[in-house]
Amino acid sequence: MVKVEGLDKLLAEHPFFDGMDDASRKTLAGCARNECFDVGDMIAKEGQPAERFYFIRSGSVALEFHTPGQDGLIIETLHDGDVFGWSWMVPPYEWSYDIRVTELTRVTSLEATCLRKKLKKDNALGFELYSRFMPVIAKRLYSARQQLTDMYAKK
Amino acid sequence: MSAKAKTDPMVPELMSISVRRKELADTFTIELDPGKAGFEFLPGQFNMLYAFGVGEVPISISGDPAEPESLVHTIRDVGAVTNALSKMKKGDQVGVRGPFGSCWPVGEAEGSDVVIVAGGIGLAPLRPAIDHILTNRSKYGRFVILYGARSPEDILYMNQLQKWRGRLDTYVDVTVDHAGRDWAGNVGVVTRLIGRANFDPRHTKVMICGPEIMMRFTIKELNQIGVSKEDIYVSMERNMKCAIGHCGHCQFGGHFVCKDGPVFSYARIESLLQVRGL
Ligand SMILES: Cc1cc2nc3c(=O)[nH]c(=O)nc-3n(C[C@H](O)[C@H](O)[C@H](O)COP(=O)(O)OP(=O)(O)OC[C@H]3O[C@@H](n4cnc5c(N)ncnc54)[C@H](O)[C@@H]3O)c2cc1C
Ligand code: FES
């Protein structure tokens, strides 16, 4: 069992938490868990409750859309230093795609209910966390839009 | 460094196809025999290839500059002339004018990190620069090759990418925009590879070639991590006729792409890239 101090250290090493004050990070560490997944593991499936969100320490995962009777279509792969699973912030708190592990992956995850409780009490911490999520979301949206341009297709 | 068109730059020289190779569903490579004299060129330069009876198109030279005995072009079949070239076989003759244009800054890049960012067929014009750097590897710092394609089936020069990746002195990362589960590599836009390539943004030269929109996205990302405009080079494409700066066909603002380009420093053309419809 990894103690909260150990989890705080793991969070501090992740780029998402760069520059966050110690007290805020320690509060978040109270909702954290250290996890490791093997190749092929499904961390999440579309439609399931989004109970955790994840910070990749090492490894890689694929975000996939599931198509009945067919293998998943990969939308994006994520790697060391990336974050996934912000469905926990948006009702109805369900995963909107599958997450499949493509190489041995170590993550630190935060439990959503625990987190929502803490953020309700501590608005400043909520603001801090949301301000960090927004650039990540904006960057992903920008990338997805670039993919939509299908820029390598024959014009 | 210099490599200029030989005799009369408007008269094509006849060369026969010695090798024809299919690369992808719509892309092929032809190797032309330039005869005993060989064909010297600088990485980034292009030739005008003439398919007799159909027309002439600018195509970058994509072979190794250290091997002038073979003139290599990789071509995507997109229209009348490239389609005619795609139908040619070994022994058929092509008219060649060139080499024309500016080159990748492989000399200026000595002593710094070098980052190559290629998209789609854009890897072909960059391959001579890659070959040159690998031949002279000790003169450069960290060497990074980032490549983006539409899907795994559209990855150009797959064998070579694997070979470059196998070297201990070169970092190669490849991504595709769309893939099924049988693809074990990256999925996402090529700009996402930049952040983890681990080069020194203040001491690096970046060479980019691909669709104009991909080059714009890449430049934006590079600017954000602190690469200066002067250290970014792009290869521009415009329709061409004379290729020697006479007809004005390839005009791009105050520049002629055939003569002042196709390789430009971004600092030189920044304002033009932002003008819509130019
Ligand atoms: C300096 C330079 C270097 C080039 N190097 C290469 C190379 O190494 N390999 C290669 O395959 N091509 C290269 N090109 C692009 C190539 O010249 C064009 O694809 C070619 O001129 C198209 O001629 P076409 O008669 O086959 O098609 P066209 O009949 O003229 O056009 C057919 C269709 O293709 C589109 N098209 C035309 N030109 C381009 C273009 N440049 N890019 C994308 N779509 C285009 C047109 O809009 C049209 O829809 C280069 C262009 C330049 C300016
Ligand atoms: S093609 Fe004639 S000026 Fe460039």
CSV table of C-alpha atoms and ligand atoms in Angstrom, one decimal:
chain,number,residue,atom,x,y,z
A,1,MET,CA,0.0,0.0,0.0
A,2,VAL,CA,1.5,3.4,-1.0
A,3,LYS,CA,1.0,6.0,1.7
A,4,VAL,CA,-0.5,9.5,0.9
A,5,GLU,CA,3.0,11.1,1.2
A,6,GLY,CA,4.2,8.6,-1.5
A,7,LEU,CA,1.2,9.5,-3.7
A,8,ASP,CA,1.8,13.2,-3.2
A,9,LYS,CA,5.4,12.6,-4.5
A,10,LEU,CA,4.1,10.8,-7.6
A,11,LEU,CA,1.7,13.6,-8.3
A,12,ALA,CA,4.4,16.2,-7.9
A,13,GLU,CA,6.5,14.4,-10.5
A,14,HIS,CA,3.8,14.6,-13.1
A,15,PRO,CA,3.9,17.7,-15.4
A,16,PHE,CA,0.2,18.4,-14.8
A,17,PHE,CA,1.0,19.4,-11.3
A,18,ASP,CA,4.0,21.7,-12.2
A,19,GLY,CA,4.0,24.7,-9.9
A,20,MET,CA,1.0,23.6,-7.8
A,21,ASP,CA,1.4,24.6,-4.2
A,22,ASP,CA,2.1,21.7,-1.8
A,23,ALA,CA,-1.0,22.1,0.3
A,24,SER,CA,-3.4,21.8,-2.7
A,25,ARG,CA,-1.5,18.8,-4.1
A,26,LYS,CA,-1.5,17.1,-0.7
A,27,THR,CA,-5.3,17.5,-0.5
A,28,LEU,CA,-5.6,15.9,-4.0
A,29,ALA,CA,-3.3,13.1,-3.0
A,30,GLY,CA,-5.9,12.1,-0.4
A,31,CYS,CA,-8.1,10.9,-3.4
A,32,ALA,CA,-5.2,9.3,-5.3
A,33,ARG,CA,-4.2,5.7,-6.1
A,34,ASN,CA,-1.2,4.2,-7.7
A,35,GLU,CA,-2.0,1.7,-10.5
A,36,CYS,CA,-0.3,-0.4,-13.1
A,37,PHE,CA,-1.9,-1.9,-16.2
A,38,ASP,CA,-0.8,-4.6,-18.6
A,39,VAL,CA,-1.0,-4.5,-22.4
A,40,GLY,CA,-4.5,-5.2,-23.5
A,41,ASP,CA,-6.2,-4.2,-20.3
A,42,MET,CA,-9.3,-2.0,-20.7
A,43,ILE,CA,-9.1,0.8,-18.2
A,44,ALA,CA,-12.4,2.2,-19.3
A,45,LYS,CA,-15.3,1.4,-21.6
A,46,GLU,CA,-17.6,3.8,-23.3
A,47,GLY,CA,-20.8,4.4,-21.3
A,48,GLN,CA,-19.4,3.1,-18.0
A,49,PRO,CA,-19.4,5.5,-15.0
A,50,ALA,CA,-16.3,7.7,-15.0
A,51,GLU,CA,-15.2,7.1,-11.5
A,52,ARG,CA,-11.5,8.1,-11.8
A,53,PHE,CA,-9.2,10.1,-13.9
A,54,TYR,CA,-5.6,9.3,-14.7
A,55,PHE,CA,-2.1,10.7,-15.0
A,56,ILE,CA,0.2,8.6,-17.1
A,57,ARG,CA,3.6,8.2,-15.4
A,58,SER,CA,5.0,5.8,-18.0
A,59,GLY,CA,3.5,3.7,-20.8
A,60,SER,CA,0.8,4.4,-23.4
A,61,VAL,CA,-2.9,3.9,-23.9
A,62,ALA,CA,-5.2,4.2,-26.9
A,63,LEU,CA,-8.5,6.1,-26.9
A,64,GLU,CA,-10.9,4.1,-29.0
A,65,PHE,CA,-14.3,4.3,-30.4
A,66,HIS,CA,-16.1,1.0,-30.3
A,67,THR,CA,-17.9,-0.2,-33.4
A,68,PRO,CA,-20.2,-3.2,-33.1
A,69,GLY,CA,-18.8,-6.3,-34.8
A,70,GLN,CA,-15.5,-4.6,-35.5
A,71,ASP,CA,-12.3,-3.8,-33.7
A,72,GLY,CA,-12.0,-0.4,-32.1
A,73,LEU,CA,-11.0,2.7,-34.1
A,74,ILE,CA,-8.1,4.5,-32.5
A,75,ILE,CA,-8.7,8.2,-32.1
A,76,GLU,CA,-5.5,9.0,-30.3
A,77,THR,CA,-2.7,7.5,-28.3
A,78,LEU,CA,-1.5,9.0,-25.0
A,79,HIS,CA,1.9,8.6,-23.4
A,80,ASP,CA,4.2,9.6,-20.4
A,81,GLY,CA,3.1,12.9,-18.9
A,82,ASP,CA,-0.4,12.8,-20.5
A,83,VAL,CA,-3.8,13.0,-18.7
A,84,PHE,CA,-7.0,11.2,-19.6
A,85,GLY,CA,-10.6,10.8,-18.2
A,86,TRP,CA,-12.1,14.2,-17.7
A,87,SER,CA,-15.7,12.8,-18.0
A,88,TRP,CA,-15.7,12.9,-14.2
A,89,MET,CA,-16.2,16.7,-14.5
A,90,VAL,CA,-19.2,16.6,-16.8
A,91,PRO,CA,-22.6,15.0,-16.0
A,92,PRO,CA,-23.7,12.3,-16.6
A,93,TYR,CA,-20.1,11.3,-15.6
A,94,GLU,CA,-19.7,8.5,-18.1
A,95,TRP,CA,-16.8,7.6,-20.3
A,96,SER,CA,-17.3,8.7,-23.9
A,97,TYR,CA,-14.7,6.3,-25.4
A,98,ASP,CA,-12.8,3.1,-24.5
A,99,ILE,CA,-9.3,3.2,-23.0
A,100,ARG,CA,-7.1,0.3,-24.0
A,101,VAL,CA,-3.5,-0.2,-22.7
A,102,THR,CA,-1.0,-0.6,-25.5
A,103,GLU,CA,2.2,-1.0,-23.4
A,104,LEU,CA,2.8,-1.6,-19.7
A,105,THR,CA,1.4,1.6,-18.1
A,106,ARG,CA,1.9,3.1,-14.7
A,107,VAL,CA,-0.6,5.8,-13.7
A,108,THR,CA,-1.7,7.7,-10.7
A,109,SER,CA,-5.4,8.1,-10.6
A,110,LEU,CA,-7.8,10.3,-8.6
A,111,GLU,CA,-11.2,9.1,-7.4
A,112,ALA,CA,-13.9,11.3,-8.7
A,113,THR,CA,-16.5,11.3,-5.9
A,114,CYS,CA,-13.8,12.0,-3.3
A,115,LEU,CA,-12.5,14.8,-5.5
A,116,ARG,CA,-15.9,16.4,-6.2
A,117,LYS,CA,-16.5,16.5,-2.4
A,118,LYS,CA,-13.2,18.3,-1.8
A,119,LEU,CA,-13.7,20.7,-4.6
A,120,LYS,CA,-17.2,21.7,-3.3
A,121,LYS,CA,-15.6,22.7,0.0
A,122,ASP,CA,-12.6,24.3,-1.5
A,123,ASN,CA,-13.5,26.5,-4.5
A,124,ALA,CA,-10.0,27.8,-4.8
A,125,LEU,CA,-8.7,24.3,-5.3
A,126,GLY,CA,-11.5,23.7,-7.8
A,127,PHE,CA,-10.5,26.7,-9.8
A,128,GLU,CA,-6.8,25.6,-9.7
A,129,LEU,CA,-7.6,22.2,-11.0
A,130,TYR,CA,-10.0,23.4,-13.7
A,131,SER,CA,-7.5,26.0,-14.9
A,132,ARG,CA,-5.0,23.1,-15.4
A,133,PHE,CA,-7.6,21.0,-17.2
A,134,MET,CA,-8.7,23.7,-19.6
A,135,PRO,CA,-5.4,23.9,-21.6
A,136,VAL,CA,-5.2,20.1,-21.8
A,137,ILE,CA,-8.7,20.0,-23.1
A,138,ALA,CA,-8.1,22.9,-25.5
A,139,LYS,CA,-5.0,21.2,-26.9
A,140,ARG,CA,-6.8,17.9,-27.4
A,141,LEU,CA,-9.6,19.7,-29.2
A,142,TYR,CA,-7.2,21.5,-31.4
A,143,SER,CA,-5.5,18.2,-32.3
A,144,ALA,CA,-8.8,16.6,-33.0
A,145,ARG,CA,-9.7,19.4,-35.3
A,146,GLN,CA,-6.4,19.1,-37.1
A,147,GLN,CA,-7.2,15.4,-37.7
A,148,LEU,CA,-10.6,16.4,-39.0
A,149,THR,CA,-9.0,18.5,-41.8
A,150,ASP,CA,-7.7,15.2,-43.3
A,151,MET,CA,-4.8,17.3,-44.4
A,152,TYR,CA,-2.9,14.5,-46.2
A,153,ALA,CA,-5.9,13.5,-48.4
A,154,LYS,CA,-5.8,14.3,-52.2
A,155,LYS,CA,-7.4,17.7,-52.7
B,1,MET,CA,27.4,24.5,-51.7
B,2,SER,CA,26.1,24.9,-55.2
B,3,ALA,CA,24.4,22.8,-57.8
B,4,LYS,CA,22.9,24.6,-60.8
B,5,ALA,CA,21.1,23.5,-63.9
B,6,LYS,CA,23.7,22.5,-66.5
B,7,THR,CA,23.3,23.6,-70.1
B,8,ASP,CA,20.2,25.6,-71.3
B,9,PRO,CA,17.9,25.5,-68.4
B,10,MET,CA,14.8,25.6,-70.7
B,11,VAL,CA,15.8,22.5,-72.7
B,12,PRO,CA,15.0,19.2,-71.1
B,13,GLU,CA,17.6,16.5,-71.0
B,14,LEU,CA,16.4,13.0,-71.9
B,15,MET,CA,16.9,10.3,-69.2
B,16,SER,CA,15.6,6.8,-69.1
B,17,ILE,CA,13.9,5.2,-66.2
B,18,SER,CA,16.3,2.6,-64.7
B,19,VAL,CA,14.1,1.6,-61.7
B,20,ARG,CA,10.4,2.0,-61.0
B,21,ARG,CA,9.0,1.2,-57.6
B,22,LYS,CA,5.5,1.3,-56.2
B,23,GLU,CA,5.7,3.0,-52.7
B,24,LEU,CA,2.0,3.4,-51.8
B,25,ALA,CA,-1.4,3.0,-53.5
B,26,ASP,CA,-1.0,6.4,-55.2
B,27,THR,CA,2.7,7.0,-54.9
B,28,PHE,CA,5.7,5.6,-56.8
B,29,THR,CA,9.5,6.2,-57.2
B,30,ILE,CA,11.4,6.4,-60.4
B,31,GLU,CA,15.2,6.3,-60.6
B,32,LEU,CA,16.6,8.0,-63.7
B,33,ASP,CA,19.9,7.3,-65.3
B,34,PRO,CA,21.8,10.6,-65.7
B,35,GLY,CA,24.7,9.0,-67.6
B,36,LYS,CA,28.4,8.9,-66.6
B,37,ALA,CA,28.5,12.5,-65.5
B,38,GLY,CA,26.0,11.8,-62.7
B,39,PHE,CA,23.6,14.4,-61.4
B,40,GLU,CA,24.7,16.7,-58.6
B,41,PHE,CA,22.1,18.5,-56.5
B,42,LEU,CA,21.6,19.9,-53.1
B,43,PRO,CA,19.1,18.5,-50.6
B,44,GLY,CA,15.8,20.3,-51.1
B,45,GLN,CA,16.2,21.1,-54.8
B,46,PHE,CA,13.8,20.1,-57.5
B,47,ASN,CA,13.7,19.2,-61.2
B,48,MET,CA,11.1,19.8,-63.8
B,49,LEU,CA,10.0,16.4,-65.1
B,50,TYR,CA,8.5,16.3,-68.6
B,51,ALA,CA,6.1,13.6,-69.6
B,52,PHE,CA,6.1,14.0,-73.4
B,53,GLY,CA,2.8,15.0,-74.9
B,54,VAL,CA,1.3,15.7,-71.5
B,55,GLY,CA,3.3,18.3,-69.7
B,56,GLU,CA,5.9,19.3,-67.2
B,57,VAL,CA,5.8,19.3,-63.3
B,58,PRO,CA,8.2,20.3,-60.5
B,59,ILE,CA,9.2,17.3,-58.5
B,60,SER,CA,11.8,17.4,-55.6
B,61,ILE,CA,14.8,15.2,-55.8
B,62,SER,CA,14.5,12.5,-53.1
B,63,GLY,CA,17.7,10.5,-53.5
B,64,ASP,CA,20.9,10.6,-51.6
B,65,PRO,CA,23.1,13.6,-52.7
B,66,ALA,CA,26.2,11.4,-52.1
B,67,GLU,CA,25.0,9.1,-54.8
B,68,PRO,CA,24.8,11.3,-58.0
B,69,GLU,CA,24.8,8.2,-60.3
B,70,SER,CA,21.1,7.8,-59.8
B,71,LEU,CA,18.5,10.5,-59.9
B,72,VAL,CA,15.6,9.6,-57.7
B,73,HIS,CA,12.1,11.1,-57.6
B,74,THR,CA,9.1,10.0,-55.5
B,75,ILE,CA,5.8,11.1,-57.0
B,76,ARG,CA,2.2,11.1,-55.9
B,77,ASP,CA,-0.3,10.6,-58.7
B,78,VAL,CA,-2.7,13.6,-58.4
B,79,GLY,CA,-3.4,14.7,-61.9
B,80,ALA,CA,-2.6,14.7,-65.6
B,81,VAL,CA,1.2,14.8,-65.6
B,82,THR,CA,1.9,12.8,-62.5
B,83,ASN,CA,-0.6,10.2,-63.7
B,84,ALA,CA,1.3,10.0,-67.1
B,85,LEU,CA,4.6,9.6,-65.2
B,86,SER,CA,3.0,6.9,-63.0
B,87,LYS,CA,2.2,4.8,-66.2
B,88,MET,CA,5.8,4.8,-67.4
B,89,LYS,CA,7.9,1.7,-67.2
B,90,LYS,CA,11.6,0.9,-66.9
B,91,GLY,CA,13.4,2.1,-70.1
B,92,ASP,CA,10.8,4.9,-70.9
B,93,GLN,CA,12.2,8.3,-71.3
B,94,VAL,CA,11.5,11.4,-69.2
B,95,GLY,CA,12.6,15.0,-70.0
B,96,VAL,CA,14.5,16.5,-67.1
B,97,ARG,CA,15.4,20.2,-66.4
B,98,GLY,CA,17.2,21.1,-63.2
B,99,PRO,CA,18.3,21.1,-60.5
B,100,PHE,CA,16.5,24.3,-59.5
B,101,GLY,CA,15.9,26.2,-56.3
B,102,SER,CA,17.2,26.7,-52.8
B,103,CYS,CA,18.2,23.9,-50.4
B,104,TRP,CA,17.7,22.8,-46.8
B,105,PRO,CA,20.2,24.6,-44.5
B,106,VAL,CA,22.3,21.4,-43.8
B,107,GLY,CA,25.4,23.6,-43.7
B,108,GLU,CA,24.1,26.2,-41.3
B,109,ALA,CA,22.7,23.4,-39.1
B,110,GLU,CA,26.1,22.0,-38.3
B,111,GLY,CA,26.8,22.2,-34.6
B,112,SER,CA,23.1,22.4,-33.6
B,113,ASP,CA,20.3,19.9,-33.1
B,114,VAL,CA,18.3,19.2,-36.2
B,115,VAL,CA,14.6,18.4,-36.3
B,116,ILE,CA,12.9,17.1,-39.4
B,117,VAL,CA,9.1,17.3,-39.5
B,118,ALA,CA,7.5,15.7,-42.5
B,119,GLY,CA,3.9,15.0,-43.4
B,120,GLY,CA,2.7,12.6,-46.1
B,121,ILE,CA,4.6,12.9,-49.4
B,122,GLY,CA,6.6,15.7,-47.7
B,123,LEU,CA,9.1,13.1,-46.5
B,124,ALA,CA,10.4,12.8,-50.1
B,125,PRO,CA,11.8,16.3,-50.4
B,126,LEU,CA,13.4,15.9,-46.9
B,127,ARG,CA,15.0,12.6,-47.5
B,128,PRO,CA,18.2,14.0,-49.2
B,129,ALA,CA,18.7,16.2,-46.1
B,130,ILE,CA,18.2,13.2,-43.8
B,131,ASP,CA,20.8,11.2,-45.9
B,132,HIS,CA,23.2,14.1,-45.8
B,133,ILE,CA,23.0,14.5,-42.0
B,134,LEU,CA,23.3,10.8,-41.5
B,135,THR,CA,26.4,10.7,-43.7
B,136,ASN,CA,27.9,13.5,-41.7
B,137,ARG,CA,26.3,12.6,-38.4
B,138,SER,CA,29.2,13.7,-36.1
B,139,LYS,CA,28.8,17.3,-37.3
B,140,TYR,CA,25.3,17.6,-35.8
B,141,GLY,CA,23.7,17.5,-32.3
B,142,ARG,CA,20.6,15.6,-31.5
B,143,PHE,CA,18.9,14.4,-34.7
B,144,VAL,CA,15.1,14.1,-34.6
B,145,ILE,CA,12.8,12.8,-37.4
B,146,LEU,CA,9.1,13.3,-36.9
B,147,TYR,CA,6.7,11.9,-39.5
B,148,GLY,CA,2.9,12.1,-39.8
B,149,ALA,CA,0.8,10.2,-42.3
B,150,ARG,CA,-2.9,9.7,-42.9
B,151,SER,CA,-3.0,6.0,-41.9
B,152,PRO,CA,-0.5,3.2,-41.5
B,153,GLU,CA,-1.1,2.2,-45.1
B,154,ASP,CA,0.1,5.7,-46.1
B,155,ILE,CA,3.5,5.7,-44.4
B,156,LEU,CA,6.1,6.5,-47.0
B,157,TYR,CA,9.6,4.8,-46.9
B,158,MET,CA,8.5,2.5,-44.1
B,159,ASN,CA,11.7,0.4,-44.4
B,160,GLN,CA,13.9,3.4,-44.2
B,161,LEU,CA,12.1,4.9,-41.3
B,162,GLN,CA,12.6,1.6,-39.5
B,163,LYS,CA,16.3,1.6,-40.4
B,164,TRP,CA,16.8,5.2,-39.2
B,165,ARG,CA,14.9,4.3,-36.0
B,166,GLY,CA,17.3,1.4,-35.5
B,167,ARG,CA,20.3,3.8,-35.3
B,168,LEU,CA,21.4,4.7,-31.8
B,169,ASP,CA,22.1,8.3,-32.9
B,170,THR,CA,18.8,9.2,-34.4
B,171,TYR,CA,15.4,9.7,-32.7
B,172,VAL,CA,12.5,8.8,-35.0
B,173,ASP,CA,8.8,9.1,-34.1
B,174,VAL,CA,5.9,8.3,-36.4
B,175,THR,CA,2.2,9.0,-36.1
B,176,VAL,CA,-0.9,8.5,-38.1
B,177,ASP,CA,-4.2,10.4,-38.1
B,178,HIS,CA,-6.4,7.3,-38.2
B,179,ALA,CA,-5.8,3.7,-37.4
B,180,GLY,CA,-7.4,0.4,-36.5
B,181,ARG,CA,-6.3,-1.8,-33.6
B,182,ASP,CA,-3.8,-3.7,-35.7
B,183,TRP,CA,-1.6,-0.6,-35.6
B,184,ALA,CA,0.6,-0.5,-32.5
B,185,GLY,CA,2.1,2.9,-33.1
B,186,ASN,CA,1.1,6.5,-32.3
B,187,VAL,CA,-2.2,7.9,-33.4
B,188,GLY,CA,-2.6,11.7,-33.4
B,189,VAL,CA,-1.4,14.7,-35.3
B,190,VAL,CA,2.3,15.1,-36.0
B,191,THR,CA,2.5,18.3,-33.8
B,192,ARG,CA,1.9,16.1,-30.8
B,193,LEU,CA,5.3,14.4,-31.3
B,194,ILE,CA,7.2,17.7,-30.9
B,195,GLY,CA,6.8,18.0,-27.1
B,196,ARG,CA,8.4,14.7,-26.3
B,197,ALA,CA,11.3,14.8,-28.9
B,198,ASN,CA,13.6,16.3,-26.3
B,199,PHE,CA,15.7,18.7,-28.4
B,200,ASP,CA,17.1,22.1,-27.4
B,201,PRO,CA,14.7,24.7,-28.8
B,202,ARG,CA,17.3,27.4,-28.6
B,203,HIS,CA,20.0,25.5,-30.5
B,204,THR,CA,18.1,23.7,-33.3
B,205,LYS,CA,17.3,24.0,-36.9
B,206,VAL,CA,13.9,22.7,-38.0
B,207,MET,CA,13.1,21.6,-41.5
B,208,ILE,CA,9.4,21.1,-42.3
B,209,CYS,CA,7.7,19.8,-45.4
B,210,GLY,CA,4.1,18.7,-45.9
B,211,PRO,CA,0.7,20.2,-46.7
B,212,GLU,CA,0.7,23.9,-46.0
B,213,ILE,CA,-1.9,23.6,-43.2
B,214,MET,CA,0.3,21.0,-41.4
B,215,MET,CA,3.3,23.3,-41.7
B,216,ARG,CA,1.3,26.1,-40.1
B,217,PHE,CA,0.3,23.9,-37.2
B,218,THR,CA,3.8,22.7,-36.7
B,219,ILE,CA,5.3,26.2,-36.7
B,220,LYS,CA,2.8,27.3,-34.1
B,221,GLU,CA,3.8,24.5,-31.8
B,222,LEU,CA,7.5,25.2,-32.4
B,223,ASN,CA,7.0,28.9,-31.6
B,224,GLN,CA,5.2,27.9,-28.4
B,225,ILE,CA,8.2,25.9,-27.1
B,226,GLY,CA,10.7,28.6,-28.0
B,227,VAL,CA,12.1,27.8,-31.4
B,228,SER,CA,12.9,31.1,-33.2
B,229,LYS,CA,11.5,31.9,-36.6
B,230,GLU,CA,14.9,32.2,-38.1
B,231,ASP,CA,15.6,28.5,-37.2
B,232,ILE,CA,12.5,27.2,-38.9
B,233,TYR,CA,12.6,26.3,-42.7
B,234,VAL,CA,9.7,25.2,-44.9
B,235,SER,CA,9.4,24.0,-48.4
B,236,MET,CA,6.7,25.8,-50.4
B,237,GLU,CA,4.8,24.5,-53.4
B,238,ARG,CA,3.3,26.7,-56.1
B,239,ASN,CA,2.5,25.9,-59.7
B,240,MET,CA,5.5,26.4,-62.0
B,241,LYS,CA,6.3,26.9,-65.7
B,242,CYS,CA,9.8,28.2,-66.4
B,243,ALA,CA,11.4,27.3,-63.0
B,244,ILE,CA,14.1,30.0,-63.6
B,245,GLY,CA,12.4,33.1,-62.3
B,246,HIS,CA,11.1,34.4,-65.7
B,247,CYS,CA,7.4,33.7,-66.1
B,248,GLY,CA,6.1,34.8,-62.7
B,249,HIS,CA,3.9,31.7,-62.5
B,250,CYS,CA,5.1,30.7,-59.0
B,251,GLN,CA,5.0,34.1,-57.5
B,252,PHE,CA,4.5,34.1,-53.7
B,253,GLY,CA,4.3,37.7,-52.5
B,254,GLY,CA,7.5,39.3,-53.6
B,255,HIS,CA,9.2,35.9,-54.0
B,256,PHE,CA,9.5,33.4,-56.8
B,257,VAL,CA,9.2,29.9,-55.3
B,258,CYS,CA,11.3,28.4,-58.2
B,259,LYS,CA,14.2,30.7,-57.7
B,260,ASP,CA,14.1,32.1,-54.1
B,261,GLY,CA,12.6,28.8,-52.8
B,262,PRO,CA,11.2,26.2,-52.6
B,263,VAL,CA,13.0,26.2,-49.2
B,264,PHE,CA,12.5,29.4,-47.2
B,265,SER,CA,13.3,30.4,-43.7
B,266,TYR,CA,10.0,31.0,-41.9
B,267,ALA,CA,11.2,34.4,-40.8
B,268,ARG,CA,11.3,35.4,-44.5
B,269,ILE,CA,7.8,34.4,-45.4
B,270,GLU,CA,5.9,34.6,-42.1
B,271,SER,CA,3.7,37.4,-43.2
B,272,LEU,CA,2.9,35.7,-46.5
B,273,LEU,CA,1.8,32.5,-44.9
B,274,GLN,CA,-0.9,34.4,-43.1
B,275,VAL,CA,-2.3,35.9,-46.2
B,276,ARG,CA,-5.4,33.9,-47.3
B,277,GLY,CA,-5.5,32.8,-50.9
B,278,LEU,CA,-1.9,33.7,-51.7
C,1,LIG,C1,9.1,22.7,-55.6
C,1,LIG,C2,8.1,21.6,-55.7
C,1,LIG,C3,8.4,20.3,-55.4
C,1,LIG,C4,7.5,19.3,-55.5
C,1,LIG,N1,7.9,18.0,-55.2
C,1,LIG,C5,7.0,17.0,-55.3
C,1,LIG,C6,7.5,15.7,-55.1
C,1,LIG,O1,8.6,15.4,-54.7
C,1,LIG,N2,6.6,14.7,-55.2
C,1,LIG,C7,5.3,14.9,-55.7
C,1,LIG,O2,4.5,14.0,-55.8
C,1,LIG,N3,4.9,16.2,-55.9
C,1,LIG,C8,5.7,17.2,-55.7
C,1,LIG,N4,5.3,18.5,-56.0
C,1,LIG,C9,3.9,18.7,-56.4
C,1,LIG,C10,3.7,18.4,-57.9
C,1,LIG,O3,4.4,19.3,-58.6
C,1,LIG,C11,2.2,18.5,-58.3
C,1,LIG,O4,1.6,17.4,-57.7
C,1,LIG,C12,2.1,18.4,-59.8
C,1,LIG,O5,2.5,19.6,-60.4
C,1,LIG,C13,0.6,18.1,-60.2
C,1,LIG,O6,0.5,18.1,-61.6
C,1,LIG,P1,-0.5,17.2,-62.3
C,1,LIG,O7,-0.5,17.6,-63.8
C,1,LIG,O8,-0.2,15.8,-62.1
C,1,LIG,O9,-1.9,17.5,-61.7
C,1,LIG,P2,-2.8,18.7,-62.1
C,1,LIG,O10,-3.7,18.2,-63.2
C,1,LIG,O11,-2.1,20.0,-62.3
C,1,LIG,O12,-3.7,18.8,-60.7
C,1,LIG,C14,-4.5,17.8,-60.3
C,1,LIG,C15,-5.0,18.0,-58.9
C,1,LIG,O13,-3.9,18.0,-58.0
C,1,LIG,C16,-3.9,19.2,-57.3
C,1,LIG,N5,-2.5,19.7,-57.2
C,1,LIG,C17,-1.8,20.3,-58.1
C,1,LIG,N6,-0.6,20.6,-57.7
C,1,LIG,C18,-0.6,20.2,-56.4
C,1,LIG,C19,0.4,20.2,-55.3
C,1,LIG,N7,1.5,20.8,-55.5
C,1,LIG,N8,0.0,19.7,-54.1
C,1,LIG,C20,-1.2,19.1,-53.9
C,1,LIG,N9,-2.1,19.1,-54.9
C,1,LIG,C21,-1.8,19.6,-56.1
C,1,LIG,C22,-4.7,20.2,-58.1
C,1,LIG,O14,-5.4,21.2,-57.3
C,1,LIG,C23,-5.7,19.3,-58.8
C,1,LIG,O15,-6.8,19.1,-57.9
C,1,LIG,C24,6.2,19.5,-55.9
C,1,LIG,C25,5.8,20.8,-56.2
C,1,LIG,C26,6.7,21.9,-56.1
C,1,LIG,C27,6.3,23.2,-56.5
C,2,FES,S1,8.1,29.2,-62.5
C,2,FES,FE1,8.5,30.9,-63.8
C,2,FES,S2,9.0,32.4,-62.4
C,2,FES,FE2,8.9,30.6,-61.2
